[in-house]
Short mmCIF file of C-alpha atoms (C1' of nucleotides) in Angstrom, two decimals:
data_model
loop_
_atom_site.label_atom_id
_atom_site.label_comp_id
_atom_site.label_asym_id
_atom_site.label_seq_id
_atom_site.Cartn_x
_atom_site.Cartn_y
_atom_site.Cartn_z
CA UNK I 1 85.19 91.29 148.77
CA UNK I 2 87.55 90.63 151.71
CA UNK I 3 87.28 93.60 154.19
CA UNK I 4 90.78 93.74 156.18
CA UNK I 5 91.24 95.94 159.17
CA UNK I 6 94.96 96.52 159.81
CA UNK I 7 96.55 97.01 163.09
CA UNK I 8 99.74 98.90 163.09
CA UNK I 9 101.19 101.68 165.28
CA UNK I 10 102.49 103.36 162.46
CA UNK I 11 99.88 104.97 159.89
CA UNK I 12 102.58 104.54 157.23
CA UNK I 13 102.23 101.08 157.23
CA UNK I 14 98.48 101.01 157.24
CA UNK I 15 98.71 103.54 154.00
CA UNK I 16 101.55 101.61 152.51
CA UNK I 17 99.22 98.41 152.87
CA UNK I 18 96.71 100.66 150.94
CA UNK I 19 98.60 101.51 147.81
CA UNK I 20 99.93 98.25 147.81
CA UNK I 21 96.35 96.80 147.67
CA UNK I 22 94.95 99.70 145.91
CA UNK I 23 94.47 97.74 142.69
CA UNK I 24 92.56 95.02 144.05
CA UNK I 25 89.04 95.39 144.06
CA UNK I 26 88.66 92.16 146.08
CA UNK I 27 90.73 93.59 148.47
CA UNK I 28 89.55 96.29 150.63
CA UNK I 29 91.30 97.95 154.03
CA UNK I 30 88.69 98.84 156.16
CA UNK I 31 89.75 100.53 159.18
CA UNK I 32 93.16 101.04 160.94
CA UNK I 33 94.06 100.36 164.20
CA UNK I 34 97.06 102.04 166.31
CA UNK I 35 96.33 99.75 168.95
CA UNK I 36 95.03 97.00 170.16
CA UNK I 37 92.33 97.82 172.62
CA UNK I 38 91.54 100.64 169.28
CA UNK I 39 91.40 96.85 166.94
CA UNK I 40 89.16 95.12 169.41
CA UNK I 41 86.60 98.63 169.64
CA UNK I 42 86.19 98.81 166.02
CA UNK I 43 85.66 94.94 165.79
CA UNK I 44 82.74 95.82 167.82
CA UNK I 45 81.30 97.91 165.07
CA UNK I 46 83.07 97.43 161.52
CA UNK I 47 82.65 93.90 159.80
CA UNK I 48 85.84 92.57 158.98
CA UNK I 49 87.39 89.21 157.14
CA UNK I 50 90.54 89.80 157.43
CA UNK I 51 92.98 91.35 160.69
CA UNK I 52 96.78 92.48 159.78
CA UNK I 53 97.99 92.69 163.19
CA UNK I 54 101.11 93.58 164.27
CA UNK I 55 103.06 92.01 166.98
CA UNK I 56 104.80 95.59 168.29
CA UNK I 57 101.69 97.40 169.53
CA UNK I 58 102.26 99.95 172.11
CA UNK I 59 100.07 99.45 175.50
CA UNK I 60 98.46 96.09 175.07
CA UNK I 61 100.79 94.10 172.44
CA UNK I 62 100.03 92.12 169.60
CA UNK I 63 99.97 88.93 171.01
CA UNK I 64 97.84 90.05 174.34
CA UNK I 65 95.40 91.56 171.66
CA UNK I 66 95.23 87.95 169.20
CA UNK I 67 94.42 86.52 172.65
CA UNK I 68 91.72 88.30 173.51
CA UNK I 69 90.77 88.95 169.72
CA UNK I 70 90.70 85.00 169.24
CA UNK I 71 88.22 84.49 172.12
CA UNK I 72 85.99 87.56 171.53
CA UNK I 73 85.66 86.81 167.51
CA UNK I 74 86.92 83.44 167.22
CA UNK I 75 85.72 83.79 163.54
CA UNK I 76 87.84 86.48 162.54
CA UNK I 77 90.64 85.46 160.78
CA UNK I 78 93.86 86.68 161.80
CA UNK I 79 97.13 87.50 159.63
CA UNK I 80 100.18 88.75 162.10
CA UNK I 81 102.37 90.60 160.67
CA UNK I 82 105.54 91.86 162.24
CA UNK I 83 109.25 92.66 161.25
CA UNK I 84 110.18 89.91 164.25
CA UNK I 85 111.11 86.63 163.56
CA UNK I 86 112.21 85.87 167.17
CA UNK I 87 110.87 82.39 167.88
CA UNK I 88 108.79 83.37 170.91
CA UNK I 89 106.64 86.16 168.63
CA UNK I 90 106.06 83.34 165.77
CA UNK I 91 104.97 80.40 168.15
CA UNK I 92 103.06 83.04 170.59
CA UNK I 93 100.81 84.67 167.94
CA UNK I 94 100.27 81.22 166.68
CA UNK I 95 99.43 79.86 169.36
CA UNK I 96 97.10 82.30 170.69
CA UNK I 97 95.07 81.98 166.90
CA UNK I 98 97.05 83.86 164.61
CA UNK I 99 95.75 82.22 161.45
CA UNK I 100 99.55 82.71 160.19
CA UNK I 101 102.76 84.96 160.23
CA UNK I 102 103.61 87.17 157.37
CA UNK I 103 106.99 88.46 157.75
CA UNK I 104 107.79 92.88 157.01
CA UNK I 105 109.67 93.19 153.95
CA UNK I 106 107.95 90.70 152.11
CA UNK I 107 107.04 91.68 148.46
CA UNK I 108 102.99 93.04 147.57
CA UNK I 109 102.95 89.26 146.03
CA UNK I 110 103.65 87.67 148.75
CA UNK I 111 100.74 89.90 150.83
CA UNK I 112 98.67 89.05 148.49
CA UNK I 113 99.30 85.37 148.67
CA UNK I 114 99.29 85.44 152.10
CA UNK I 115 96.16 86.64 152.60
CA UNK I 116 94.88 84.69 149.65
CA UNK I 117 96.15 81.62 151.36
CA UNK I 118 94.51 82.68 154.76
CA UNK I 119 91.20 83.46 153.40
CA UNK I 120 90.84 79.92 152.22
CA UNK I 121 91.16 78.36 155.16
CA UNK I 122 95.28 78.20 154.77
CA UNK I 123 98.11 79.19 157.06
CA UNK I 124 100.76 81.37 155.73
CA UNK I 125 104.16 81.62 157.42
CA UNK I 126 106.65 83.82 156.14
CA UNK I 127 110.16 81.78 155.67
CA UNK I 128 111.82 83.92 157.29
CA UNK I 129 109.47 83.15 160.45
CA UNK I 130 108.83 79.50 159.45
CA UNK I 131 112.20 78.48 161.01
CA UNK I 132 111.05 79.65 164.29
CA UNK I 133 108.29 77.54 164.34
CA UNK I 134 108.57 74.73 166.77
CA UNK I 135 109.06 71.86 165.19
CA UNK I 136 105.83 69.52 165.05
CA UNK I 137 103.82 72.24 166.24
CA UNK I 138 100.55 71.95 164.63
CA UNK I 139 100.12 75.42 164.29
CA UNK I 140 97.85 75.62 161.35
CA UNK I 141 95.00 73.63 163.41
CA UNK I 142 95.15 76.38 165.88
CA UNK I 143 92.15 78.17 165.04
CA UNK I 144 89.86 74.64 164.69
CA UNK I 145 90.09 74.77 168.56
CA UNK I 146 88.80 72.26 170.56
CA UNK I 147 86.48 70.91 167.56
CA UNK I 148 88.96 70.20 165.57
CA UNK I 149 87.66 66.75 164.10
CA UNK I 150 90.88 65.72 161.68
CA UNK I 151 90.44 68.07 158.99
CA UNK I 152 94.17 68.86 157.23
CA UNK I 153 94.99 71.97 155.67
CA UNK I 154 94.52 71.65 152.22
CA UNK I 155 90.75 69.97 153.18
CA UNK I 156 90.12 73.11 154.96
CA UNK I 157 91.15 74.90 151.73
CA UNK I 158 89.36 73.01 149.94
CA UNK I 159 86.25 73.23 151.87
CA UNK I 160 86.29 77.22 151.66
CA UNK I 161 86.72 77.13 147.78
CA UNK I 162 83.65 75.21 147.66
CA UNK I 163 82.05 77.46 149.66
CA UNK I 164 83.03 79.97 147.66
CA UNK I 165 81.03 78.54 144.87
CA UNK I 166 83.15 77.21 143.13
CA UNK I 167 83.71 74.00 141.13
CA UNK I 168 86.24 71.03 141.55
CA UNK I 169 88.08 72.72 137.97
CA UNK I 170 88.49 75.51 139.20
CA UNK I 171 89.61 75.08 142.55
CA UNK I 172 92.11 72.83 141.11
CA UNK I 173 93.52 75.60 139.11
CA UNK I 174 93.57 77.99 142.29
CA UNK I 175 95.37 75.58 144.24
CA UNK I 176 97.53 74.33 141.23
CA UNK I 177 96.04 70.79 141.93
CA UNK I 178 94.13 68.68 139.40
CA UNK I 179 90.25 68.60 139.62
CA UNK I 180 90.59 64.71 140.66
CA UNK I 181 92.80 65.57 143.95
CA UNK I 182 90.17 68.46 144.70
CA UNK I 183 87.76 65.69 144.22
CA UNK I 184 89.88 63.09 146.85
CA UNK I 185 89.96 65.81 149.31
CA UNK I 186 86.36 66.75 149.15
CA UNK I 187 85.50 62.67 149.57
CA UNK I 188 87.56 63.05 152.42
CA UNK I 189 86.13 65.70 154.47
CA UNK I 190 82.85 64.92 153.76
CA UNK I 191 83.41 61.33 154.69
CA UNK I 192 84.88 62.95 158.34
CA UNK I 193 82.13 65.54 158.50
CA UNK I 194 79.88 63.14 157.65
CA UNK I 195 77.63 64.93 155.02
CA UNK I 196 76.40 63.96 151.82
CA UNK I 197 75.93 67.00 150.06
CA UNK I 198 78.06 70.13 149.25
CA UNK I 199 75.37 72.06 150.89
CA UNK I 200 76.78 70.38 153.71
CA UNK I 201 79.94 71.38 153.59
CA UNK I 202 79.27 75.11 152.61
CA UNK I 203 77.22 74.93 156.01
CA UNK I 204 80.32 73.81 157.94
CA UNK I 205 81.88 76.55 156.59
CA UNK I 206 79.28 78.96 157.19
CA UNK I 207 79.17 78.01 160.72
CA UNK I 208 82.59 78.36 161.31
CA UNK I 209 82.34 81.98 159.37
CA UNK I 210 85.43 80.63 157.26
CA UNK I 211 83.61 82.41 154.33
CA UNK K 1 68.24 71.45 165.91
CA UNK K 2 66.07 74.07 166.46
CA UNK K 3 66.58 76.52 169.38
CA UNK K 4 63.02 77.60 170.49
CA UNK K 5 62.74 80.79 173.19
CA UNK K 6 58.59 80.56 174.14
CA UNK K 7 57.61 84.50 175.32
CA UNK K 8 54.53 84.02 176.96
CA UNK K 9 53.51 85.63 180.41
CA UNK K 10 52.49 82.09 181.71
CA UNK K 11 54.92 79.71 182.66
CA UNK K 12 52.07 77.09 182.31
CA UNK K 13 52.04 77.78 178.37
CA UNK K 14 55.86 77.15 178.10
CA UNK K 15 55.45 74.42 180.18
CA UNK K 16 52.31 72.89 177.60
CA UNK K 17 54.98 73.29 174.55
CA UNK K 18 57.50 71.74 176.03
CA UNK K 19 55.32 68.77 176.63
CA UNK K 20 54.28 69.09 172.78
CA UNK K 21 57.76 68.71 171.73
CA UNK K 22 59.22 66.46 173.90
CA UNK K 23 59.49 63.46 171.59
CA UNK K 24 60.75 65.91 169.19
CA UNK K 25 64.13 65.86 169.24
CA UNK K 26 65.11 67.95 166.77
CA UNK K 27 63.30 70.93 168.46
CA UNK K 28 63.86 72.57 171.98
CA UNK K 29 62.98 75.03 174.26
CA UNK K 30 65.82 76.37 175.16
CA UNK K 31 64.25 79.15 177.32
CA UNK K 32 61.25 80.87 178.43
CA UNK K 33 61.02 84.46 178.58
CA UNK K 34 57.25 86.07 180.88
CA UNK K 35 57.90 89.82 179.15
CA UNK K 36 59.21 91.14 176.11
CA UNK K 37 62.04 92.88 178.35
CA UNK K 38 63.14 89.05 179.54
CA UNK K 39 62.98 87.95 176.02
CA UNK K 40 65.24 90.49 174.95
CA UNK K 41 67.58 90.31 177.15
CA UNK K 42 67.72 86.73 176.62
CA UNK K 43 68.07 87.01 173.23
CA UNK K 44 71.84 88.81 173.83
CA UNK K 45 73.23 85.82 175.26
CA UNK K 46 71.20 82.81 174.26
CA UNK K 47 71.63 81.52 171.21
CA UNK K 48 67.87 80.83 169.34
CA UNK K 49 66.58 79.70 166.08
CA UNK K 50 62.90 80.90 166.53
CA UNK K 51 60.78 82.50 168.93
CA UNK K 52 57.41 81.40 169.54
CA UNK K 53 55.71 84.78 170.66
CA UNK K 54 52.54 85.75 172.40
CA UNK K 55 50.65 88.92 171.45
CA UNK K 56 49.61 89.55 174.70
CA UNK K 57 53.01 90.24 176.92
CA UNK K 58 53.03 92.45 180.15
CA UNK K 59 54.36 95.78 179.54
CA UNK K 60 56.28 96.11 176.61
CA UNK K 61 53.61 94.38 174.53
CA UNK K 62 54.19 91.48 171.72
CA UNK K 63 53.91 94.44 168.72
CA UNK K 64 56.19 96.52 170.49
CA UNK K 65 58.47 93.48 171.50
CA UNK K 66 58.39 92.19 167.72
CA UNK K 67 59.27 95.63 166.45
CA UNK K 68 62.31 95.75 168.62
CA UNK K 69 63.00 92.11 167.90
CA UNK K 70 62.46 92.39 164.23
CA UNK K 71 65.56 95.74 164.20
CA UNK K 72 67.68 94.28 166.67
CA UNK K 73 67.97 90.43 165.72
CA UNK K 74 66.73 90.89 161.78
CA UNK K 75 67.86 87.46 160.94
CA UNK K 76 65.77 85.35 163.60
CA UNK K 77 62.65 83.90 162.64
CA UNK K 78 59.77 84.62 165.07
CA UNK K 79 56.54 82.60 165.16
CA UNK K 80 53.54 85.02 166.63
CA UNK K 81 51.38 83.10 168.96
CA UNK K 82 48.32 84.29 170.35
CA UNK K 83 45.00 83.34 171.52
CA UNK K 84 43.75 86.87 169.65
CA UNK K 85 42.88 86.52 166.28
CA UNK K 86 41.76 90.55 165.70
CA UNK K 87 42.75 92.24 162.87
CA UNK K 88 44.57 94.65 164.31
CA UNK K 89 47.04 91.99 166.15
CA UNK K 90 47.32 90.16 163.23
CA UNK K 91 48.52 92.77 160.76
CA UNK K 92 50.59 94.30 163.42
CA UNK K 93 52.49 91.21 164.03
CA UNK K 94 53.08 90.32 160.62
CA UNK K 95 53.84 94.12 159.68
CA UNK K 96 56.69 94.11 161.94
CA UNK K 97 58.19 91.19 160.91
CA UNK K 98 56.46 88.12 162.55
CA UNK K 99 57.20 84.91 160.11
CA UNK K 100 53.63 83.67 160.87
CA UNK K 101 50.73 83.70 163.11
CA UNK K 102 49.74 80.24 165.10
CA UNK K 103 46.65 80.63 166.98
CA UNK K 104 46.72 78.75 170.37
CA UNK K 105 44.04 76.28 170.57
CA UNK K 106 44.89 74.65 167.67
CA UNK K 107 46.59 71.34 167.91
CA UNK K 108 50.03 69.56 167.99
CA UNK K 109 50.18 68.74 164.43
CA UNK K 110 49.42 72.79 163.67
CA UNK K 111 52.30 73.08 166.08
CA UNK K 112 54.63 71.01 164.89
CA UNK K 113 53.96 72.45 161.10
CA UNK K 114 53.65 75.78 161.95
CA UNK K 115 57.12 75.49 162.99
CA UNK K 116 58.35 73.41 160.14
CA UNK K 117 57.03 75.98 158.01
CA UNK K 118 58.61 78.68 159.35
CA UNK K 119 61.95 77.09 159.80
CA UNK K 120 61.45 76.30 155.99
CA UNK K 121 61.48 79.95 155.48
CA UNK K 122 57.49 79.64 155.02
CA UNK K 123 54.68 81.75 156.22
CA UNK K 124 52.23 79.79 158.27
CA UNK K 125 48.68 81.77 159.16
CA UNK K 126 46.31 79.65 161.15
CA UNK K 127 42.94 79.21 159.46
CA UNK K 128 41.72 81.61 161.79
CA UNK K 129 43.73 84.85 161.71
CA UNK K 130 44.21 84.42 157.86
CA UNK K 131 40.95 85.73 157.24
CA UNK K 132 41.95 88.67 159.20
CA UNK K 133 44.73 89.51 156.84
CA UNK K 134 44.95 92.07 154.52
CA UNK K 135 44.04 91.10 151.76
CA UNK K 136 46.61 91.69 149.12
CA UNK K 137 48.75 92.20 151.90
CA UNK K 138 52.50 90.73 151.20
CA UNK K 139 53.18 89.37 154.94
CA UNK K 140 55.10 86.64 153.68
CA UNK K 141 57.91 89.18 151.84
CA UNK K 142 58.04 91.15 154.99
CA UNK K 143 61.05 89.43 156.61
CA UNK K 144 62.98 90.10 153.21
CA UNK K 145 63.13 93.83 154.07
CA UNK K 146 64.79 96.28 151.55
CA UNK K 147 66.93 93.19 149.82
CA UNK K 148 63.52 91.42 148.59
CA UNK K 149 64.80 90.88 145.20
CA UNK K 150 61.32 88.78 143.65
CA UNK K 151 62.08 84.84 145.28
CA UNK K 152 58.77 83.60 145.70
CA UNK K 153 57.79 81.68 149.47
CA UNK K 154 58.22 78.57 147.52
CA UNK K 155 61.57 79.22 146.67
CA UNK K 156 62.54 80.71 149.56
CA UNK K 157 61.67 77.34 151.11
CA UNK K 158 63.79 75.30 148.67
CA UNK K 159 66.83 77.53 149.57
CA UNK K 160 66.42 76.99 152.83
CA UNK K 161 66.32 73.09 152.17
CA UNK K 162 69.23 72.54 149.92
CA UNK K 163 70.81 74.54 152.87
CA UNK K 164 69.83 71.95 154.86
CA UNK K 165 71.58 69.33 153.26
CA UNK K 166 68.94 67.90 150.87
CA UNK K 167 68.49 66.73 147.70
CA UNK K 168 65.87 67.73 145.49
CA UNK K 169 64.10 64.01 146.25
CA UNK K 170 63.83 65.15 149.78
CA UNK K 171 62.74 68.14 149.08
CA UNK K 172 59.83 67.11 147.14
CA UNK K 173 58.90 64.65 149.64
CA UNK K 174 58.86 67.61 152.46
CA UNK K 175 56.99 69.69 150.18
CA UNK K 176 54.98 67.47 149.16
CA UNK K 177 55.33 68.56 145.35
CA UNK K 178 57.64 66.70 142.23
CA UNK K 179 61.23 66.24 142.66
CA UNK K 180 61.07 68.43 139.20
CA UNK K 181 59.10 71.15 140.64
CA UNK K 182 61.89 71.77 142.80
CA UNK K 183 64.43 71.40 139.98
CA UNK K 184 62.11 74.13 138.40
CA UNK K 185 62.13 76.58 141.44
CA UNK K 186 65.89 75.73 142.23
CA UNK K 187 66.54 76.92 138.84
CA UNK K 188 64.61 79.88 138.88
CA UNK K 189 66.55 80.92 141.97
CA UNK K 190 69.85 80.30 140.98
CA UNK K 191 68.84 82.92 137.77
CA UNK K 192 67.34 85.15 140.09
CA UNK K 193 70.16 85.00 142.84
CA UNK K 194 73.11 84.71 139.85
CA UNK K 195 74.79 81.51 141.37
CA UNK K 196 76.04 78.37 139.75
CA UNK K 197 76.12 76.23 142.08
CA UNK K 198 74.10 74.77 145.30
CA UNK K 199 77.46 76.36 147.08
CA UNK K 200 75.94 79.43 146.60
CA UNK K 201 72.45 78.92 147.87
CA UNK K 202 73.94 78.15 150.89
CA UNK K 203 75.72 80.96 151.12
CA UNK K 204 72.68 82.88 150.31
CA UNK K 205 70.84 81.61 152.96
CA UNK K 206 73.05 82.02 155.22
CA UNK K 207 74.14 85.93 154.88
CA UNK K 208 70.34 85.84 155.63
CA UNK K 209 70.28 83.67 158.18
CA UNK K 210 68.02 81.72 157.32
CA UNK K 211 69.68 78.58 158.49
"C1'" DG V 1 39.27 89.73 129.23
"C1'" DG V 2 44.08 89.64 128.90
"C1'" DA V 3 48.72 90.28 131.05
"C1'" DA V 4 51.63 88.78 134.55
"C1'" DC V 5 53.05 85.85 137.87
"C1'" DA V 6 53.31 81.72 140.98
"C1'" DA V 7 53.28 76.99 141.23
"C1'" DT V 8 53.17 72.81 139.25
"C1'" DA V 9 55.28 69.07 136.10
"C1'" DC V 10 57.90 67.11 132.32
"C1'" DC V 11 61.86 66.37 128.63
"C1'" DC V 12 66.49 66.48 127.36
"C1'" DA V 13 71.53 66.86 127.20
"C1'" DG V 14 75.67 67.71 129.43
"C1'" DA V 15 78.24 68.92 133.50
"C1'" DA V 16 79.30 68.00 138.07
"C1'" DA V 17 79.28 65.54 142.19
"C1'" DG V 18 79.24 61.25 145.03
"C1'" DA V 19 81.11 56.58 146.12
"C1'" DG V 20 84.01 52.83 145.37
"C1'" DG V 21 88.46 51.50 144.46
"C1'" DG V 22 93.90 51.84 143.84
"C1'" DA V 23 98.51 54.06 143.60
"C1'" DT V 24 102.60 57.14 144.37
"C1'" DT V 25 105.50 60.49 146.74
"C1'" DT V 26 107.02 63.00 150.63
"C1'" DC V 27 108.01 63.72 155.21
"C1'" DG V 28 108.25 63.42 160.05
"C1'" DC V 29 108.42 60.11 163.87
"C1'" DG V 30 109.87 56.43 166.63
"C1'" DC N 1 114.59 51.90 158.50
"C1'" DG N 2 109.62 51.12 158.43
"C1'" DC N 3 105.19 53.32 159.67
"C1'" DG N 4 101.57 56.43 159.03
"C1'" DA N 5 99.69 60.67 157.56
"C1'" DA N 6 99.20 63.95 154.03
"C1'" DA N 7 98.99 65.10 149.44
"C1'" DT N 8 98.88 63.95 144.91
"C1'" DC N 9 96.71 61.56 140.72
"C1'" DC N 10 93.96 58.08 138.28
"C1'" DC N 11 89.81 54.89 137.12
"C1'" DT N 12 84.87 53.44 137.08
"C1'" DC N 13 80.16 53.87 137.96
"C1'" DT N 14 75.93 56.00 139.68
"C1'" DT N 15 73.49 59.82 141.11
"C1'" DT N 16 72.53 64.54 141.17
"C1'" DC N 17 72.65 68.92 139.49
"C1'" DT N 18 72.54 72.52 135.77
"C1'" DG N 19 70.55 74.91 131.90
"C1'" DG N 20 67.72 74.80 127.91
"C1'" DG N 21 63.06 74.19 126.76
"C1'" DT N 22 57.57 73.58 127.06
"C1'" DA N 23 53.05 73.48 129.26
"C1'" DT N 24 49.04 73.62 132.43
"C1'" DT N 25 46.59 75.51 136.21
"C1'" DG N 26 45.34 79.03 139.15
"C1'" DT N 27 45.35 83.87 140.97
"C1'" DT N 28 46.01 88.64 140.94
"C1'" DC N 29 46.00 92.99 138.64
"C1'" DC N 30 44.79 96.42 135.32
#
DNA sequence: GGAACAATACCCAGAAAGAGGGATTTCGCG
DNA sequence: CGCGAAATCCCTCTTTCTGGGTATTGTTCC
């Protein structure tokens, strides 16, 4: 069960949101912000996975609230989401931890594959907003902040799957890999983590509340 | 690495455990704490694995601290540790939540084990204050709360061992029992808990932090 | 005394993971 | 263009885990 809290000035969004997710028992909208000193109170209080935050919030914006969200609960993970593609909204929210940018007007697939993708440990840009990503910008290592030990995306994915409890098969089918690159991947991390066991690895991930 | 706080009113006791464990370095005293007040105030900022706590604290009393303790920081393993072996301190402490009770006076080993145990998610009574328990009395469930769903202390251990990276081998050899015992009690977990794999042990343990 | 449970240990078969290796494609960077 | 990193897939071999059993020894409980 993924618990999202969405932060949106509008209520329409936050009940659109709802419908759209309203046939997803894994998914479940917790709370709704109107702004962003309202997100970080209820973060105080309500246990969340998942934050849709918006970059247009009135008072203190979106990306003054990520910054102070991503410092506060450096755990949480973060999904912006915002009707702007401007350049300097895509690279700020990722830079300040956004764990990745989901573009208004988007589909309910592609919110749902967006925050699939970010609750494994992924990074989910919108195409629309992918353009205005600088180029090079390693903006899906963000959140491993200054511990970040070498670990690529798709190894962080991987790594949450397993926590997840789940086998090599089937996390090859989720990420529409076979169950021998799953395998190469895991090898890899837990040659960099240096672990020997998959307990090992779910631990990593506990610790860094990916799960 | 375990994160030890030692609440005792003399500084000269902290002072005697840190000499205990200072060849130990996988265990640390990270703080020491004269009242239960200092303790929990500590407690909101530092970040601790155990406490190691007397019975007899200046105002606010061990009982009362433990009771506090035990509601505000559920997950933390606390060790009681008292010169007192009375009934009536014993059963308190365990009843609110104490993981064990170490009588002082006994010697490093007991230390050292007492601590292992508990970290193990074990109940250690010294030889001493056991006799005062209850008899019948379930102090070793009382840290499962309202989610006790029938592990027994032995598999509670062996959770919190695979958590910790081990194979069933080492597990044995720390328990001292058969690498198939553990197999055995590993099993009977993962039918109790409803997980398939070691991944979610992990996890198991560590909703509870236990690790 | 018998039922129930905890803890111990063992057997077996199959699935999965762990540890080596090698190999290809893609893609950005200098 | 060549380099390196990332991602993909494959092979072999050993170890470990998983899921069925069975069985013995205690202890507790009724």
């Amino acid at each position: 069960m993924t618990r999202i809290i969405v932060a949106d000035a509008l209520d329409v969004v936050a009940d659109g949101l709802r419908y759209r997710l309203a046939d997803r028992s894994d998914l479940e909208i917790v709370a709704h912000a109107a702004t962003g000193t309202e997100l970080l109170d209820q973060l105080m209080y309500i246990e969340a996975d998942l934050i849709l935050l918006d970059v247009s919030l009135p008072g203190k914006d979106g990306i003054d609230t990520m910054r102070t969200l991503h410092r506060r609960f450096p755990g949480i993970r973060v999904l912006a989401y915002s009707a702007l593609v401007a350049i300097e909204y895509v690279n700020s929210m990722l830079i300040e931890g956004a764990d990745g940018y989901l573009v208004k007007g988007g589909d309910k697939e592609e919110l749902i594959e967006a925050i699939r993708t970010t609750m494994a440990g992924g990074c989910h840009i919108s195409p629309a907003a992918r353009e205005s990503v600088s180029k090079g910008y390693a903006y899906c290592d963000k959140r491993m902040d200054g511990e970040y030990i070498g670990l690529s995306q798709r190894e962080r994915e991987v790594i949450v799957l397993i926590a997840q409890e789940r086998t090599n098969e089937e996390i090859g089918e989720i990420m529409h890999i076979s169950p021998d690159t799953v395998k190469t991947h895991r090898k890899r991390v837990m040659t960099k983590l240096n672990v020997r066991t998959s307990a090992g690895l779910v631990k990593y991930a506990h610790d860094r509340r990916w799960v």
